[in-house]
Amino acid sequence: MNEKQLIEQCLRNDRSAQKVLYQTYAPKMYAVCMRYASKRVEADDILQEAFIKVFKYLPTFKFQGSFEGWIRKIVVNTALDHIKRYAEPFDDIDENLSESVFIEPDQMLSGIGTQELFTLIQQLPEGKRIIFNLYVFEGYSHKEIAEMLGISVMTSKGQFSKAKKILQEKLLKIKANVL
Amino acid sequence: MKPNAPIDVADFFKQQLHYQEITPPENIWSNIESEIPTYATKPTWSWWIFNSIALVVVFSIATYLWIQNHSTSSKPKATLAYKQNTAIDMKKPSYIESPVYEQNTEQNNLPKKNTNISLPLQVQQTVYYIEATTTGKLDKIEILDSLNKIKKSIINPVPNNYGFYEMNIDELKPGRYTIVFYRKDGSIVHRHETFQ
């Protein structure tokens, strides 16, 4: 059964097809939720809320573009709504931070587990975490992020730079502890 | 890229996490499942075929019934109309009043069953009626054709609710017939009719 047939089956109220659709996309989307949420239980809530929306708006999907992309957009928007409900206002960062924050990838660094990396992102403050995710994983520009979140482009850039700095420090700390 | 060349922190995270998948807890699906709406299903091709056939059948039946009703109601019926009675005993000088054929165009004059209203003046030709009061009680009624062959015979006829003897003349060919009434008192009455 291809993607189109699966969606059509779902729209015929076929519960098993709906479960297959969920099982196909939920693991990828749960990883997205884990990056946006500050803790696992919050990621659970976002995933649940997002998939309820996916099934609610499924009849509106016109088979134009990627279905996975369509679901991902719903998940990201749900995550933003969810986080913004509890997030503190974005603080403007005046300091002129550099665009690039580098780290030397060595054997030790590549040995850090993905769960640990997820945790590092989750530990970022809400605003920085959102901007980091939108810029790095969703591919939005700072201008688009600024429009989406109602902040200035400079704020978006500053928050992103700060987020990278925090992550760099944490990675270096992990390295130092291991060594 | 050299193996140990510095890498941007953002790129490092993207490489490590972008294609990651994590299996969500089982209970999330059961929560989602209960919230899935029931979609209005689109009619399938088989639905269209079934409904089209049903529509054609209904339309055909309706058309057939309309044509039948229309043709029977618009076509004037030959009817027998009687003025006031009376069949007379053939032994005495008498006459039998011949029925008058008329074109019935008024459906409202047809008799209605099980009502005690006044007797109908006009009846359809497929059934031959004779008022029981004009013939008296009968042992037998015979219908003879022009060659005096018995075409129909009714033993001990019983009048209907309206006081008429009914004879089905549907199967008789058009022509002139003699109807013979055998009375209970032994007398015989003849009557001549032309059925169309």
Coordinates of C-alpha atoms in Angstrom, one line a residue:
Chain A
M1 CA 0.0 0.0 0.0
N2 CA 1.5 3.3 -1.0
E3 CA 1.2 6.6 0.9
K4 CA -1.8 7.8 -1.2
Q5 CA -3.7 4.6 -0.7
L6 CA -2.9 4.6 3.0
I7 CA -4.3 8.1 3.4
E8 CA -7.4 7.1 1.4
Q9 CA -7.9 4.1 3.6
C10 CA -7.6 6.4 6.7
L11 CA -10.3 8.6 5.2
R12 CA -12.5 5.6 4.9
N13 CA -12.4 5.3 8.7
D14 CA -10.2 2.2 8.5
R15 CA -8.7 2.1 12.0
S16 CA -5.9 -0.3 11.1
A17 CA -4.7 2.0 8.3
Q18 CA -4.8 5.0 10.7
K19 CA -2.6 3.0 13.1
V20 CA -0.2 2.2 10.3
L21 CA 0.0 5.9 9.4
Y22 CA 0.7 6.8 13.0
Q23 CA 3.3 4.0 13.3
T24 CA 5.1 5.1 10.1
Y25 CA 5.6 8.7 11.0
A26 CA 5.4 8.8 14.8
P27 CA 9.1 7.8 15.5
K28 CA 10.4 10.6 13.2
M29 CA 8.0 13.1 14.7
Y30 CA 8.7 12.1 18.2
A31 CA 12.4 12.9 17.6
V32 CA 11.3 16.3 16.5
C33 CA 9.2 16.8 19.6
M34 CA 12.1 15.7 21.8
R35 CA 14.2 18.5 20.4
Y36 CA 11.5 21.2 21.0
A37 CA 10.4 20.0 24.4
S38 CA 12.3 20.5 27.6
K39 CA 11.4 17.1 28.9
R40 CA 10.0 13.8 27.6
V41 CA 6.5 14.2 29.1
E42 CA 6.2 17.5 27.2
A43 CA 7.3 15.7 24.0
D44 CA 4.6 13.2 24.6
D45 CA 2.0 15.9 24.9
I46 CA 3.2 17.6 21.7
L47 CA 3.2 14.4 19.7
Q48 CA -0.3 13.5 20.9
E49 CA -1.7 17.0 20.2
A50 CA 0.0 17.1 16.8
F51 CA -1.3 13.7 15.6
I52 CA -4.8 14.6 16.7
K53 CA -4.5 17.6 14.4
V54 CA -3.0 15.4 11.6
F55 CA -6.1 13.2 11.7
K56 CA -8.5 16.1 12.1
Y57 CA -7.1 17.9 9.0
L58 CA -6.3 14.8 7.0
P59 CA -9.2 15.5 4.6
T60 CA -7.6 18.8 3.7
F61 CA -4.4 17.2 2.5
K62 CA -4.4 17.7 -1.3
F63 CA -1.5 15.3 -2.2
Q64 CA 0.6 18.3 -3.3
G65 CA 4.1 18.1 -1.8
S66 CA 5.4 15.7 0.7
F67 CA 3.0 14.2 3.2
E68 CA 5.8 13.8 5.7
G69 CA 6.6 17.5 5.3
W70 CA 3.0 18.3 5.9
I71 CA 2.9 16.3 9.1
R72 CA 6.3 17.8 10.2
K73 CA 4.9 21.3 9.8
I74 CA 1.9 20.4 12.0
V75 CA 4.2 18.9 14.6
V76 CA 6.6 22.0 14.6
N77 CA 3.7 24.4 14.8
T78 CA 2.1 22.4 17.6
A79 CA 5.5 22.4 19.4
L80 CA 5.8 26.2 19.0
D81 CA 2.3 26.8 20.3
H82 CA 2.9 24.5 23.2
I83 CA 6.2 26.0 24.2
K84 CA 5.1 29.6 23.7
R85 CA 2.3 29.0 26.2
Y86 CA 4.9 28.5 28.9
A87 CA 8.0 30.2 27.5
E88 CA 9.4 33.4 29.0
P89 CA 9.6 36.4 26.6
F90 CA 12.6 36.4 24.3
D91 CA 15.3 38.6 25.8
D92 CA 17.2 40.8 23.4
I93 CA 20.8 40.1 23.2
D94 CA 22.9 43.1 22.5
E95 CA 26.3 41.6 22.6
N96 CA 27.8 41.0 19.2
L97 CA 28.2 37.3 19.0
S98 CA 30.1 35.5 16.3
E99 CA 28.2 33.6 13.7
S100 CA 30.3 30.4 14.0
V101 CA 31.0 28.4 17.1
F102 CA 33.2 25.5 16.3
I103 CA 34.1 22.3 18.0
E104 CA 36.6 19.7 17.1
P105 CA 35.0 16.4 16.3
D106 CA 37.1 13.6 17.7
Q107 CA 36.5 10.0 18.7
M108 CA 35.3 10.9 22.1
L109 CA 32.7 13.4 20.8
S110 CA 31.3 11.0 18.3
G111 CA 30.9 8.6 21.2
I112 CA 28.3 10.8 22.9
G113 CA 24.9 9.1 22.6
T114 CA 22.0 10.7 20.7
Q115 CA 19.9 10.6 23.9
E116 CA 22.6 12.8 25.5
L117 CA 22.6 15.2 22.6
F118 CA 18.8 15.4 22.8
T119 CA 19.1 16.2 26.5
L120 CA 21.6 19.0 25.7
I121 CA 19.1 20.7 23.4
Q122 CA 16.3 20.2 25.8
Q123 CA 18.3 21.9 28.5
L124 CA 18.6 25.1 26.4
P125 CA 16.3 27.9 27.5
E126 CA 12.9 27.9 25.6
G127 CA 13.6 30.8 23.3
K128 CA 17.1 29.7 22.3
R129 CA 15.9 26.1 21.9
I130 CA 13.1 27.1 19.5
I131 CA 15.4 29.3 17.4
F132 CA 18.1 26.7 17.3
N133 CA 15.6 24.0 16.1
L134 CA 14.0 26.3 13.5
Y135 CA 17.3 27.4 12.1
V136 CA 19.2 24.1 12.2
F137 CA 16.6 21.4 11.6
E138 CA 13.8 23.1 9.9
G139 CA 16.0 25.3 7.7
Y140 CA 14.2 28.6 8.3
S141 CA 16.2 31.8 7.8
H142 CA 16.5 34.3 10.7
K143 CA 14.2 36.7 8.8
E144 CA 11.5 33.9 8.7
I145 CA 12.1 33.0 12.3
A146 CA 11.8 36.7 13.3
E147 CA 8.4 36.9 11.5
M148 CA 7.2 33.7 13.0
L149 CA 8.0 34.6 16.5
G150 CA 7.4 38.3 16.3
I151 CA 11.0 39.3 17.2
S152 CA 13.7 41.2 15.4
V153 CA 16.2 39.4 13.1
M154 CA 19.0 40.5 15.4
T155 CA 17.3 38.9 18.4
S156 CA 16.9 35.6 16.4
K157 CA 20.6 35.7 15.4
G158 CA 21.7 36.6 18.9
Q159 CA 19.6 33.8 20.5
F160 CA 20.9 31.3 18.0
S161 CA 24.5 32.3 18.6
K162 CA 24.0 32.1 22.3
A163 CA 22.4 28.7 22.0
K164 CA 25.4 27.4 20.0
K165 CA 27.8 28.8 22.7
I166 CA 25.9 27.0 25.4
L167 CA 25.9 23.7 23.5
Q168 CA 29.7 24.1 22.8
E169 CA 30.4 24.7 26.5
K170 CA 28.3 21.7 27.5
L171 CA 30.0 19.4 24.9
L172 CA 33.4 20.6 26.1
K173 CA 32.4 19.9 29.7
I174 CA 31.4 16.4 28.7
K175 CA 34.7 15.9 27.1
A176 CA 36.6 17.3 30.1
N177 CA 34.7 15.0 32.5
V178 CA 35.4 12.0 30.4
L179 CA 39.1 12.9 30.0
Chain B
M1 CA 36.8 17.5 5.2
K2 CA 39.7 16.3 7.4
P3 CA 38.7 13.9 10.2
N4 CA 39.6 16.3 13.0
A5 CA 38.8 19.6 11.2
P6 CA 36.7 21.9 13.5
I7 CA 32.9 21.7 12.8
D8 CA 30.2 24.2 13.6
V9 CA 28.3 23.1 16.7
A10 CA 25.0 23.5 14.8
D11 CA 26.2 21.3 12.0
F12 CA 27.4 18.7 14.5
F13 CA 24.0 18.5 16.1
K14 CA 22.3 18.4 12.7
Q15 CA 24.4 15.5 11.6
Q16 CA 23.8 13.6 14.8
L17 CA 20.1 14.2 15.3
H18 CA 18.4 15.1 12.0
Y19 CA 17.5 11.6 10.9
Q20 CA 17.0 10.2 14.4
E21 CA 13.8 8.3 15.2
I22 CA 12.5 7.5 18.7
T23 CA 9.7 5.1 19.4
P24 CA 7.0 7.0 21.3
P25 CA 5.3 5.4 24.4
E26 CA 2.5 3.0 23.6
N27 CA -0.2 4.9 25.4
I28 CA 0.0 7.9 23.0
W29 CA -1.7 6.0 20.2
S30 CA -4.7 5.0 22.4
N31 CA -5.1 8.6 23.4
I32 CA -5.0 9.7 19.7
E33 CA -7.2 6.9 18.5
S34 CA -10.1 8.1 20.7
E35 CA -9.9 11.6 19.2
I36 CA -9.9 10.6 15.5
P37 CA -13.0 12.0 13.9
T38 CA -15.3 9.9 11.7
Y39 CA -14.8 11.1 8.2
A40 CA -17.7 11.5 5.7
T41 CA -16.8 8.8 3.2
K42 CA -16.8 9.7 -0.4
P43 CA -19.2 7.6 -2.6
T44 CA -17.3 4.8 -4.4
W45 CA -17.9 3.8 -8.0
S46 CA -19.9 0.8 -6.8
W47 CA -22.2 3.2 -4.9
W48 CA -22.7 5.2 -8.0
I49 CA -23.5 2.1 -10.1
F50 CA -25.9 0.8 -7.5
N51 CA -27.8 4.1 -7.1
S52 CA -27.9 4.6 -10.9
I53 CA -29.5 1.2 -11.4
A54 CA -31.9 1.8 -8.6
L55 CA -32.8 5.2 -10.1
V56 CA -33.4 3.7 -13.5
V57 CA -35.6 0.9 -12.0
V58 CA -37.7 3.4 -10.0
F59 CA -38.0 5.7 -13.0
S60 CA -39.1 2.8 -15.3
I61 CA -41.7 1.6 -12.8
A62 CA -43.0 5.1 -12.3
T63 CA -43.2 5.7 -16.1
Y64 CA -44.9 2.3 -16.7
L65 CA -47.5 3.0 -14.0
W66 CA -48.1 6.5 -15.3
I67 CA -48.6 5.3 -18.8
Q68 CA -51.0 2.6 -17.6
N69 CA -52.9 5.0 -15.5
H70 CA -52.9 7.6 -18.2
S71 CA -54.1 5.3 -20.9
T72 CA -56.9 3.7 -18.8
S73 CA -58.1 7.1 -17.6
S74 CA -58.0 9.0 -20.9
K75 CA -59.5 6.2 -23.0
P76 CA -63.3 6.5 -22.9
K77 CA -65.0 3.3 -21.7
A78 CA -68.0 1.8 -23.3
T79 CA -70.6 1.4 -20.6
L80 CA -74.0 0.1 -20.2
A81 CA -76.4 2.6 -18.8
Y82 CA -79.8 1.7 -17.7
K83 CA -82.8 3.8 -17.3
Q84 CA -85.4 2.6 -14.9
N85 CA -85.6 -1.3 -14.8
T86 CA -87.6 -3.6 -16.0
A87 CA -87.3 -7.1 -17.3
I88 CA -90.7 -8.5 -18.2
D89 CA -92.1 -12.0 -18.1
M90 CA -92.0 -13.4 -21.7
K91 CA -95.3 -15.2 -21.1
K92 CA -97.1 -11.9 -20.9
P93 CA -97.0 -9.2 -23.5
S94 CA -94.1 -7.3 -22.4
Y95 CA -90.9 -5.6 -23.4
I96 CA -87.5 -5.7 -22.2
E97 CA -85.9 -2.4 -22.1
S98 CA -82.6 -2.6 -24.0
P99 CA -79.6 -1.0 -22.3
V100 CA -78.2 2.2 -23.9
Y101 CA -74.5 2.3 -24.6
E102 CA -72.9 5.5 -23.7
Q103 CA -69.4 6.9 -23.6
N104 CA -68.4 7.3 -20.1
T105 CA -66.1 10.2 -19.5
E106 CA -66.9 10.9 -15.9
Q107 CA -65.0 8.7 -13.6
N108 CA -66.8 10.0 -10.6
N109 CA -69.9 8.0 -11.6
L110 CA -68.2 4.7 -11.1
P111 CA -69.7 2.7 -8.1
K112 CA -67.7 2.5 -5.0
K113 CA -67.5 -0.7 -3.1
N114 CA -69.0 -1.3 0.3
T115 CA -71.0 1.9 0.4
N116 CA -74.7 2.2 0.6
I117 CA -75.1 5.1 -1.7
S118 CA -77.5 5.2 -4.6
L119 CA -77.0 2.6 -7.4
P120 CA -74.7 3.5 -10.2
L121 CA -76.2 4.4 -13.5
Q122 CA -73.2 3.4 -15.5
V123 CA -71.0 0.3 -15.3
Q124 CA -68.1 -1.0 -17.4
Q125 CA -68.7 -3.3 -20.3
T126 CA -66.4 -6.1 -19.2
V127 CA -69.1 -7.0 -16.6
Y128 CA -72.7 -7.3 -17.6
Y129 CA -75.1 -6.2 -15.0
I130 CA -78.8 -6.8 -14.7
E131 CA -80.9 -5.5 -11.9
A132 CA -82.2 -8.3 -9.8
T133 CA -85.6 -6.6 -9.2
T134 CA -86.3 -6.7 -12.9
T135 CA -85.8 -10.5 -13.2
G136 CA -86.8 -11.7 -9.8
K137 CA -85.0 -14.7 -8.2
L138 CA -83.2 -16.8 -10.7
D139 CA -82.2 -20.5 -11.0
K140 CA -79.9 -19.9 -13.9
I141 CA -78.7 -17.4 -16.4
E142 CA -77.4 -18.5 -19.8
I143 CA -75.7 -16.4 -22.5
L144 CA -76.3 -17.8 -26.0
D145 CA -74.5 -16.6 -29.1
S146 CA -76.1 -15.9 -32.5
L147 CA -76.1 -19.7 -33.2
N148 CA -77.9 -20.4 -30.0
K149 CA -74.8 -22.0 -28.5
I150 CA -74.4 -21.6 -24.7
K151 CA -71.3 -19.4 -24.2
K152 CA -71.8 -18.9 -20.5
S153 CA -74.0 -20.3 -17.8
I154 CA -74.4 -19.3 -14.2
I155 CA -76.3 -21.6 -11.8
N156 CA -78.1 -20.0 -8.8
P157 CA -76.8 -16.5 -9.4
V158 CA -76.6 -14.2 -6.4
P159 CA -77.1 -10.5 -6.7
N160 CA -74.2 -8.2 -5.6
N161 CA -74.5 -5.7 -2.8
Y162 CA -76.2 -3.2 -5.1
G163 CA -78.9 -5.6 -6.2
F164 CA -77.4 -6.5 -9.6
Y165 CA -76.6 -9.9 -11.1
E166 CA -73.0 -9.7 -12.4
M167 CA -71.8 -11.6 -15.4
N168 CA -68.3 -11.5 -16.6
I169 CA -68.4 -11.0 -20.4
D170 CA -64.7 -10.3 -20.8
E171 CA -64.0 -13.6 -22.6
L172 CA -66.9 -13.2 -25.0
K173 CA -66.3 -12.0 -28.6
P174 CA -68.0 -8.9 -29.8
G175 CA -71.4 -9.8 -31.2
R176 CA -75.1 -10.2 -30.5
Y177 CA -76.1 -12.5 -27.7
T178 CA -79.3 -13.7 -26.1
I179 CA -79.4 -13.8 -22.4
V180 CA -81.9 -16.2 -20.9
F181 CA -83.1 -15.8 -17.3
Y182 CA -84.5 -19.0 -15.7
R183 CA -86.7 -17.7 -12.9
K184 CA -87.4 -19.7 -9.7
D185 CA -91.1 -19.7 -10.6
G186 CA -90.4 -21.6 -13.8
S187 CA -90.8 -18.7 -16.2
I188 CA -88.1 -17.7 -18.7
V189 CA -87.1 -14.3 -19.8
H190 CA -85.1 -13.6 -22.9
R191 CA -83.0 -10.5 -23.5
H192 CA -80.9 -9.6 -26.5
E193 CA -77.7 -7.7 -26.1
T194 CA -74.9 -6.6 -28.4
F195 CA -71.5 -6.7 -26.8
Q196 CA -68.7 -4.7 -28.3

